[in-house]
PDB file of C-alpha atoms in Angstrom:
ATOM      1  CA  MET A  12      26.398  51.409   3.267  1.00 55.00           C
ATOM      2  CA  LYS A  13      26.009  50.369  -0.260  1.00 51.00           C
ATOM      3  CA  GLN A  14      28.435  48.254  -0.403  1.00 55.00           C
ATOM      4  CA  ILE A  15      27.454  46.577   2.468  1.00 52.00           C
ATOM      5  CA  ASN A  16      24.569  45.861   1.664  1.00 50.00           C
ATOM      6  CA  LYS A  17      25.616  44.332  -1.701  1.00 51.00           C
ATOM      7  CA  LEU A  18      27.869  42.186   0.271  1.00 45.00           C
ATOM      8  CA  MET A  19      24.991  41.014   2.481  1.00 49.00           C
ATOM      9  CA  LEU A  20      23.299  40.067  -0.613  1.00 46.00           C
ATOM     10  CA  ILE A  21      26.206  38.403  -2.252  1.00 46.00           C
ATOM     11  CA  GLY A  22      26.244  36.292   1.116  1.00 45.00           C
ATOM     12  CA  ILE A  23      22.380  35.580   1.338  1.00 44.00           C
ATOM     13  CA  GLY A  24      22.672  34.244  -2.661  1.00 42.00           C
ATOM     14  CA  VAL A  25      25.730  32.007  -1.359  1.00 38.00           C
ATOM     15  CA  LEU A  26      23.984  30.675   1.876  1.00 42.00           C
ATOM     16  CA  LEU A  27      20.852  30.115  -0.254  1.00 39.00           C
ATOM     17  CA  PHE A  28      22.915  28.478  -3.120  1.00 39.00           C
ATOM     18  CA  TRP A  29      24.298  26.069  -0.684  1.00 37.00           C
ATOM     19  CA  ASN A  30      21.064  25.007   0.693  1.00 40.00           C
ATOM     20  CA  CYS A  31      20.076  24.236  -2.451  1.00 36.00           C
ATOM     21  CA  SER A  32      22.887  22.204  -3.440  1.00 36.00           C
ATOM     22  CA  THR A  33      22.860  20.362  -0.130  1.00 33.00           C
ATOM     23  CA  TYR A  34      19.394  19.945  -0.008  1.00 31.00           C
ATOM     24  CA  LYS A  35      19.411  18.452  -3.996  1.00 36.00           C
ATOM     25  CA  ALA A  36      22.233  16.066  -2.584  1.00 34.00           C
ATOM     26  CA  GLN A  37      20.185  14.926   0.531  1.00 35.00           C
ATOM     27  CA  LYS A  38      17.487  13.835  -2.176  1.00 35.00           C
ATOM     28  CA  GLN A  39      19.259  12.207  -4.845  1.00 37.00           C
ATOM     29  CA  GLU A  40      20.889   9.878  -1.647  1.00 38.00           C
ATOM     30  CA  ALA A  41      17.556   9.591  -0.230  1.00 36.00           C
ATOM     31  CA  GLN A  42      16.398   8.184  -4.196  1.00 39.00           C
ATOM     32  CA  LEU A  43      19.787   6.019  -4.640  1.00 45.00           C
ATOM     33  CA  ASN A  44      20.023   4.111  -1.217  1.00 66.00           C
ATOM     34  CA  PHE A  45      17.390   1.597   0.038  1.00 82.00           C
ATOM     35  CA  PRO A  46      17.491   0.448   3.720  1.00 88.00           C
ATOM     36  CA  GLU A  47      18.100  -3.433   4.024  1.00 91.00           C
ATOM     37  CA  LEU A  48      15.472  -6.431   4.787  1.00 94.00           C
ATOM     38  CA  GLY A  49      14.778  -6.971   8.601  1.00 94.00           C
ATOM     39  CA  THR A  50      17.017  -3.677   9.591  1.00 93.00           C
ATOM     40  CA  LEU A  51      15.746  -0.967  11.211  1.00 94.00           C
ATOM     41  CA  ILE A  52      15.293   2.622   9.748  1.00 92.00           C
ATOM     42  CA  LYS A  53      14.347   6.286  10.841  1.00 90.00           C
ATOM     43  CA  THR A  54      11.747   7.502   8.502  1.00 85.00           C
ATOM     44  CA  LYS A  55      12.118  11.410   7.895  1.00 73.00           C
ATOM     45  CA  GLY A  56      10.963  13.676   5.132  1.00 59.00           C
ATOM     46  CA  ASP A  57       9.151  17.155   3.747  1.00 46.00           C
ATOM     47  CA  ILE A  58       6.277  18.120   1.760  1.00 36.00           C
ATOM     48  CA  TRP A  59       9.172  17.621  -1.281  1.00 34.00           C
ATOM     49  CA  TYR A  60      10.686  14.236  -0.915  1.00 35.00           C
ATOM     50  CA  SER A  61      11.122  11.163   2.322  1.00 45.00           C
ATOM     51  CA  ALA A  62      13.558   9.350   3.240  1.00 58.00           C
ATOM     52  CA  ALA A  63      15.079   6.572   5.566  1.00 69.00           C
ATOM     53  CA  GLU A  64      17.869   6.012   7.326  1.00 79.00           C
ATOM     54  CA  GLN A  65      19.005   2.495   8.257  1.00 84.00           C
ATOM     55  CA  ILE A  66      19.932   2.602  12.370  1.00 86.00           C
ATOM     56  CA  GLY A  67      20.651  -0.534  13.028  1.00 88.00           C
ATOM     57  CA  VAL A  68      20.218  -4.579  12.624  1.00 91.00           C
ATOM     58  CA  PRO A  69      18.082  -6.830  15.281  1.00 93.00           C
ATOM     59  CA  ASN A  70      20.051  -8.836  16.518  1.00 92.00           C
ATOM     60  CA  TRP A  71      18.975 -12.394  14.143  1.00 92.00           C
ATOM     61  CA  SER A  72      20.885 -14.487  12.941  1.00 90.00           C
ATOM     62  CA  LYS A  73      18.326 -16.199  10.559  1.00 93.00           C
ATOM     63  CA  LEU A  74      14.639 -14.669   8.851  1.00 95.00           C
ATOM     64  CA  LYS A  75      12.382 -16.884   6.602  1.00 96.00           C
ATOM     65  CA  VAL A  76      11.380 -14.586   3.333  1.00 97.00           C
ATOM     66  CA  ASP A  77       8.466 -14.911   0.943  1.00 97.00           C
ATOM     67  CA  VAL A  78       9.252 -13.827  -2.261  1.00 97.00           C
ATOM     68  CA  LYS A  79       5.725 -13.238  -4.926  1.00 96.00           C
ATOM     69  CA  GLN A  80       6.054 -12.152  -8.898  1.00 97.00           C
ATOM     70  CA  LEU A  81       4.155  -8.821  -9.337  1.00 97.00           C
ATOM     71  CA  PRO A  82       3.677  -7.027 -13.174  1.00 96.00           C
ATOM     72  CA  PHE A  83       5.079  -3.710 -13.385  1.00 97.00           C
ATOM     73  CA  ASN A  84       2.337  -1.142 -13.124  1.00 95.00           C
ATOM     74  CA  ARG A  85       2.826   3.024 -14.175  1.00 94.00           C
ATOM     75  CA  SER A  86       3.642   4.037 -10.175  1.00 94.00           C
ATOM     76  CA  SER A  87       5.421   0.518 -10.138  1.00 96.00           C
ATOM     77  CA  TYR A  88       7.841   1.064 -13.632  1.00 96.00           C
ATOM     78  CA  PHE A  89       8.311   4.501 -12.422  1.00 95.00           C
ATOM     79  CA  SER A  90      10.110   4.535  -9.038  1.00 93.00           C
ATOM     80  CA  TYR A  91      12.412   1.408 -11.237  1.00 94.00           C
ATOM     81  CA  ALA A  92      13.196   3.606 -13.809  1.00 94.00           C
ATOM     82  CA  LYS A  93      13.977   6.771 -11.799  1.00 92.00           C
ATOM     83  CA  TYR A  94      16.199   4.731 -10.141  1.00 90.00           C
ATOM     84  CA  MET A  95      18.129   3.146 -12.758  1.00 90.00           C
ATOM     85  CA  GLN A  96      18.580   6.569 -14.356  1.00 91.00           C
ATOM     86  CA  GLN A  97      19.836   8.643 -10.957  1.00 87.00           C
ATOM     87  CA  ALA A  98      22.011   5.249 -10.359  1.00 85.00           C
ATOM     88  CA  GLY A  99      23.624   5.609 -13.783  1.00 88.00           C
ATOM     89  CA  LYS A 100      22.594   1.888 -14.227  1.00 87.00           C
ATOM     90  CA  ILE A 101      20.893   0.293 -17.492  1.00 89.00           C
ATOM     91  CA  ASN A 102      17.404  -0.143 -17.762  1.00 92.00           C
ATOM     92  CA  SER A 103      17.126  -3.779 -19.945  1.00 89.00           C
ATOM     93  CA  ILE A 104      13.503  -3.374 -18.707  1.00 94.00           C
ATOM     94  CA  SER A 105      10.785  -1.759 -21.108  1.00 92.00           C
ATOM     95  CA  TYR A 106       7.195  -0.885 -20.244  1.00 94.00           C
ATOM     96  CA  ASN A 107       4.230  -0.288 -22.383  1.00 93.00           C
ATOM     97  CA  ASP A 108       0.967   0.231 -20.680  1.00 90.00           C
ATOM     98  CA  SER A 109      -1.135   0.098 -23.500  1.00 90.00           C
ATOM     99  CA  LEU A 110       0.598  -3.846 -24.709  1.00 89.00           C
ATOM    100  CA  PRO A 111      -1.135  -6.758 -21.992  1.00 90.00           C
ATOM    101  CA  TYR A 112       2.064  -8.308 -21.550  1.00 91.00           C
ATOM    102  CA  LYS A 113       3.729  -6.579 -18.483  1.00 94.00           C
ATOM    103  CA  PRO A 114       7.102  -7.567 -17.686  1.00 95.00           C
ATOM    104  CA  LYS A 115       7.721  -8.239 -13.932  1.00 96.00           C
ATOM    105  CA  TYR A 116       9.761  -7.676 -10.863  1.00 97.00           C
ATOM    106  CA  LEU A 117      10.057  -9.680  -7.436  1.00 97.00           C
ATOM    107  CA  ARG A 118       8.733  -8.809  -4.311  1.00 97.00           C
ATOM    108  CA  LEU A 119      10.839 -10.073  -1.090  1.00 97.00           C
ATOM    109  CA  GLN A 120       8.493 -10.216   2.411  1.00 97.00           C
ATOM    110  CA  LEU A 121       9.652 -11.527   5.948  1.00 96.00           C
ATOM    111  CA  LEU A 122       7.234 -13.982   6.506  1.00 93.00           C
ATOM    112  CA  ASP A 123       6.941 -14.279  10.664  1.00 93.00           C
ATOM    113  CA  LYS A 124       6.052 -11.420  11.750  1.00 92.00           C
ATOM    114  CA  LEU A 125       5.090 -12.660  15.180  1.00 93.00           C
ATOM    115  CA  GLY A 126       8.184 -14.441  15.491  1.00 94.00           C
ATOM    116  CA  PHE A 127       9.858 -11.217  15.304  1.00 94.00           C
ATOM    117  CA  THR A 128       7.902  -9.152  17.214  1.00 96.00           C
ATOM    118  CA  ASN A 129       8.835 -11.827  19.770  1.00 95.00           C
ATOM    119  CA  LEU A 130      12.039 -11.639  19.343  1.00 95.00           C
ATOM    120  CA  LEU A 131      12.186  -7.819  19.998  1.00 96.00           C
ATOM    121  CA  ASN A 132      10.480  -7.984  23.085  1.00 96.00           C
ATOM    122  CA  SER A 133      13.044 -10.557  24.533  1.00 95.00           C
ATOM    123  CA  GLU A 134      15.548  -9.527  26.837  1.00 94.00           C
ATOM    124  CA  ALA A 135      18.176  -9.372  24.412  1.00 94.00           C
ATOM    125  CA  HIS A 136      16.621  -6.128  22.578  1.00 95.00           C
ATOM    126  CA  ASP A 137      15.472  -4.111  26.230  1.00 94.00           C
ATOM    127  CA  LYS A 138      17.820  -1.176  25.195  1.00 94.00           C
ATOM    128  CA  LEU A 139      16.625  -1.467  21.482  1.00 94.00           C
ATOM    129  CA  ARG A 140      13.368  -1.215  22.236  1.00 94.00           C
ATOM    130  CA  ALA A 141      14.185   1.633  24.718  1.00 94.00           C
ATOM    131  CA  TYR A 142      15.748   3.399  22.104  1.00 94.00           C
ATOM    132  CA  ILE A 143      12.857   2.918  19.525  1.00 95.00           C
ATOM    133  CA  SER A 144       9.983   3.692  21.850  1.00 94.00           C
ATOM    134  CA  ASN A 145      11.162   7.338  21.862  1.00 92.00           C
ATOM    135  CA  ASP A 146       9.728   8.655  18.560  1.00 91.00           C
ATOM    136  CA  ASP A 147       7.142   6.432  16.336  1.00 90.00           C
ATOM    137  CA  GLY A 148       9.755   7.449  13.275  1.00 91.00           C
ATOM    138  CA  TYR A 149      11.318   4.268  14.102  1.00 93.00           C
ATOM    139  CA  LYS A 150       9.962   1.547  11.802  1.00 94.00           C
ATOM    140  CA  LEU A 151      11.124  -1.891  10.733  1.00 95.00           C
ATOM    141  CA  VAL A 152      11.425  -3.078   7.025  1.00 94.00           C
ATOM    142  CA  THR A 153       9.571  -5.792   5.946  1.00 96.00           C
ATOM    143  CA  GLY A 154       9.492  -5.824   2.518  1.00 96.00           C
ATOM    144  CA  LEU A 155      11.935  -4.538  -1.057  1.00 96.00           C
ATOM    145  CA  ASN A 156      10.946  -4.707  -4.761  1.00 97.00           C
ATOM    146  CA  ILE A 157      13.828  -5.564  -6.651  1.00 96.00           C
ATOM    147  CA  THR A 158      14.704  -6.556 -10.403  1.00 95.00           C
ATOM    148  CA  VAL A 159      17.164  -9.591 -11.103  1.00 92.00           C
ATOM    149  CA  PRO A 160      17.780 -11.042 -14.800  1.00 89.00           C
ATOM    150  CA  GLU A 161      15.194 -13.326 -16.488  1.00 89.00           C
ATOM    151  CA  THR A 162      17.184 -15.953 -16.548  1.00 91.00           C
ATOM    152  CA  GLU A 163      17.246 -15.647 -12.865  1.00 91.00           C
ATOM    153  CA  MET A 164      13.633 -15.500 -11.615  1.00 94.00           C
ATOM    154  CA  PRO A 165      13.063 -19.568 -11.367  1.00 94.00           C
ATOM    155  CA  THR A 166      15.540 -19.801  -9.177  1.00 93.00           C
ATOM    156  CA  PHE A 167      13.700 -17.310  -6.595  1.00 96.00           C
ATOM    157  CA  LEU A 168      10.488 -18.874  -7.659  1.00 96.00           C
ATOM    158  CA  GLN A 169      11.598 -22.374  -6.989  1.00 94.00           C
ATOM    159  CA  ALA A 170      13.156 -21.841  -4.643  1.00 96.00           C
ATOM    160  CA  GLU A 171      12.729 -24.256  -1.436  1.00 96.00           C
ATOM    161  CA  ALA A 172      13.560 -22.015   0.902  1.00 96.00           C
ATOM    162  CA  ILE A 173      14.679 -18.099   0.990  1.00 97.00           C
ATOM    163  CA  GLN A 174      16.037 -16.993   3.543  1.00 96.00           C
ATOM    164  CA  LEU A 175      18.134 -13.756   5.341  1.00 96.00           C
ATOM    165  CA  GLN A 176      21.207 -14.452   7.098  1.00 95.00           C
ATOM    166  CA  LYS A 177      24.876 -12.825   8.545  1.00 93.00           C
ATOM    167  CA  ASP A 178      27.980 -13.279   6.869  1.00 90.00           C
ATOM    168  CA  GLU A 179      30.938 -13.096   9.167  1.00 89.00           C
ATOM    169  CA  TYR A 180      31.099  -9.620   9.621  1.00 89.00           C
ATOM    170  CA  GLY A 181      27.907  -9.065   9.927  1.00 89.00           C
ATOM    171  CA  ASN A 182      27.306  -8.268   6.661  1.00 91.00           C
ATOM    172  CA  ILE A 183      23.068  -9.263   5.721  1.00 93.00           C
ATOM    173  CA  ILE A 184      22.969 -11.834   2.789  1.00 95.00           C
ATOM    174  CA  LEU A 185      20.008 -13.086   1.041  1.00 96.00           C
ATOM    175  CA  VAL A 186      19.960 -16.900   0.494  1.00 97.00           C
ATOM    176  CA  VAL A 187      18.168 -19.143  -1.970  1.00 97.00           C
ATOM    177  CA  ILE A 188      17.785 -22.408  -1.496  1.00 96.00           C
ATOM    178  CA  ASN A 189      17.265 -25.139  -3.853  1.00 92.00           C
ATOM    179  CA  GLY A 190      17.737 -28.162  -2.230  1.00 89.00           C
ATOM    180  CA  GLU A 191      21.970 -28.683  -1.813  1.00 89.00           C
ATOM    181  CA  PHE A 192      21.994 -25.945  -4.039  1.00 91.00           C
ATOM    182  CA  GLU A 193      22.706 -22.223  -2.596  1.00 94.00           C
ATOM    183  CA  LYS A 194      23.188 -18.798  -3.843  1.00 94.00           C
ATOM    184  CA  ARG A 195      23.673 -15.698  -2.145  1.00 95.00           C
ATOM    185  CA  TYR A 196      23.105 -12.236  -3.072  1.00 94.00           C
ATOM    186  CA  PHE A 197      24.430  -9.131  -1.267  1.00 92.00           C
ATOM    187  CA  PHE A 198      21.325  -6.734  -1.057  1.00 88.00           C
ATOM    188  CA  SER A 199      24.173  -4.112  -3.622  1.00 84.00           C
ATOM    189  CA  GLU A 200      24.714  -6.565  -6.434  1.00 85.00           C
ATOM    190  CA  LEU A 201      20.259  -6.767  -6.620  1.00 88.00           C
ATOM    191  CA  HIS A 202      18.755  -3.646  -8.261  1.00 90.00           C
ATOM    192  CA  VAL A 203      16.750  -2.783  -5.194  1.00 93.00           C
ATOM    193  CA  PHE A 204      14.083   0.433  -6.171  1.00 94.00           C
ATOM    194  CA  GLY A 205      11.339   0.096  -2.978  1.00 93.00           C
ATOM    195  CA  TYR A 206      10.699  -1.015   0.037  1.00 92.00           C
ATOM    196  CA  GLN A 207       7.722  -1.442   2.244  1.00 94.00           C
ATOM    197  CA  TYR A 208       7.695  -0.857   6.079  1.00 94.00           C
ATOM    198  CA  ALA A 209       5.955  -1.479   9.200  1.00 95.00           C
ATOM    199  CA  ASN A 210       4.683   0.319  11.886  1.00 95.00           C
ATOM    200  CA  PHE A 211       5.039  -0.528  15.543  1.00 97.00           C
ATOM    201  CA  CYS A 212       1.951  -0.841  17.875  1.00 97.00           C
ATOM    202  CA  TRP A 213       3.120  -0.032  21.503  1.00 97.00           C
ATOM    203  CA  GLY A 214       1.312  -1.873  24.923  1.00 96.00           C
ATOM    204  CA  GLU A 215       2.364  -3.084  28.127  1.00 93.00           C
ATOM    205  CA  ASP A 216       2.948  -6.366  29.772  1.00 90.00           C
ATOM    206  CA  GLN A 217       1.463  -7.912  32.835  1.00 87.00           C
ATOM    207  CA  TYR A 218       4.444  -5.791  35.040  1.00 86.00           C
ATOM    208  CA  HIS A 219       3.842  -2.271  32.875  1.00 87.00           C
ATOM    209  CA  ASN A 220       6.507  -3.076  31.437  1.00 90.00           C
ATOM    210  CA  LEU A 221       6.109  -0.830  27.630  1.00 94.00           C
ATOM    211  CA  ILE A 222       6.615  -3.619  24.757  1.00 96.00           C
ATOM    212  CA  ILE A 223       5.632  -4.368  21.336  1.00 97.00           C
ATOM    213  CA  GLU A 224       1.955  -5.745  20.553  1.00 96.00           C
ATOM    214  CA  ASN A 225       1.739  -6.023  16.629  1.00 95.00           C
ATOM    215  CA  LEU A 226       3.661  -4.466  13.372  1.00 96.00           C
ATOM    216  CA  ILE A 227       1.516  -3.484  10.801  1.00 95.00           C
ATOM    217  CA  SER A 228       1.621  -1.883   7.361  1.00 92.00           C
ATOM    218  CA  GLU A 229       1.879   1.418   6.853  1.00 87.00           C
ATOM    219  CA  GLY A 230      -1.777   2.604   6.339  1.00 86.00           C
ATOM    220  CA  GLN A 231      -3.146   0.023   9.114  1.00 93.00           C
ATOM    221  CA  LYS A 232      -4.572   1.008  12.408  1.00 94.00           C
ATOM    222  CA  CYS A 233      -3.348  -0.499  15.460  1.00 95.00           C
ATOM    223  CA  PRO A 234      -5.704  -3.046  17.821  1.00 94.00           C
ATOM    224  CA  LYS A 235      -7.533  -1.462  20.241  1.00 93.00           C
ATOM    225  CA  GLY A 236      -5.342  -0.753  23.010  1.00 92.00           C
ATOM    226  CA  THR A 237      -2.085  -0.628  21.518  1.00 95.00           C
ATOM    227  CA  TYR A 238      -0.678   2.563  20.281  1.00 95.00           C
ATOM    228  CA  LEU A 239       1.352   4.303  17.355  1.00 94.00           C
ATOM    229  CA  LYS A 240       2.937   6.468  19.972  1.00 94.00           C
ATOM    230  CA  ALA A 241       4.443   4.944  22.950  1.00 95.00           C
ATOM    231  CA  SER A 242       4.408   7.516  25.100  1.00 92.00           C
ATOM    232  CA  LYS A 243       0.339   7.075  24.841  1.00 92.00           C
ATOM    233  CA  VAL A 244       0.282   3.444  26.375  1.00 92.00           C
ATOM    234  CA  ASN A 245      -1.563   3.721  29.594  1.00 68.00           C
ATOM    235  CA  GLY A 246      -0.036   2.278  32.911  1.00 55.00           C
ATOM    236  CA  ASP A 247       1.667   4.120  36.041  1.00 47.00           C
ATOM    237  CA  LYS A 248       4.871   4.871  33.638  1.00 49.00           C
ATOM    238  CA  ALA A 249       7.174   4.664  36.833  1.00 43.00           C
ATOM    239  CA  TYR A 250       6.761   0.581  36.618  1.00 45.00           C
ATOM    240  CA  LEU A 251       8.276   0.587  33.332  1.00 45.00           C
ATOM    241  CA  LYS A 252      11.574  -1.378  32.838  1.00 48.00           C
ATOM    242  CA  PHE A 253      13.803  -2.160  30.313  1.00 47.00           C
TER     243      PHE A 253
END
């Protein structure tokens, strides 16, 4: 009997160790992998960490992108330094909160949320809209925090236009345009250390079809008559057609 109990304890210990190792691996992967701009994600998490799984890319060809240069603060620098350490990359940016000069990073943001809302409500996205309406954990990635070498900062800040495009294989690329000069970046080439996303506010059109009324930033409330949960939209659900 004692031998059986001993074996059971060993088995439980092995199981706990495996679960803990799996948890740590998932946590580390979540902290290293960031979604791409203009994609759909499924957020998930618990009290210890949160993660986002990229689930798809809407059917767009080009998207306008805005760029802002922002100074690091304690929070943003901590996120950057932590990412660089976990990714095994050299941190070439130093930060001292007591000094007046603060190093800077770039924030890329989608410009036309209204246009993107109309795109998602198009017939071509009927199935996608039906899919994401089942769970309010689905979000749209609308911003990324990145660092680039100091010598490349002017390329971004003085650009005539910045676009998201897709190459012949469907990979998302960031295109920085200055006159006839274009420079292309895969997101894997950039140091992405944070992202922002938008929630969907659901409503219905005059035919009681479920549609996306607004895209709102995290922490904002949906306008009156629209809902984060598609299931709360008023109307006869028998008339909902996708």
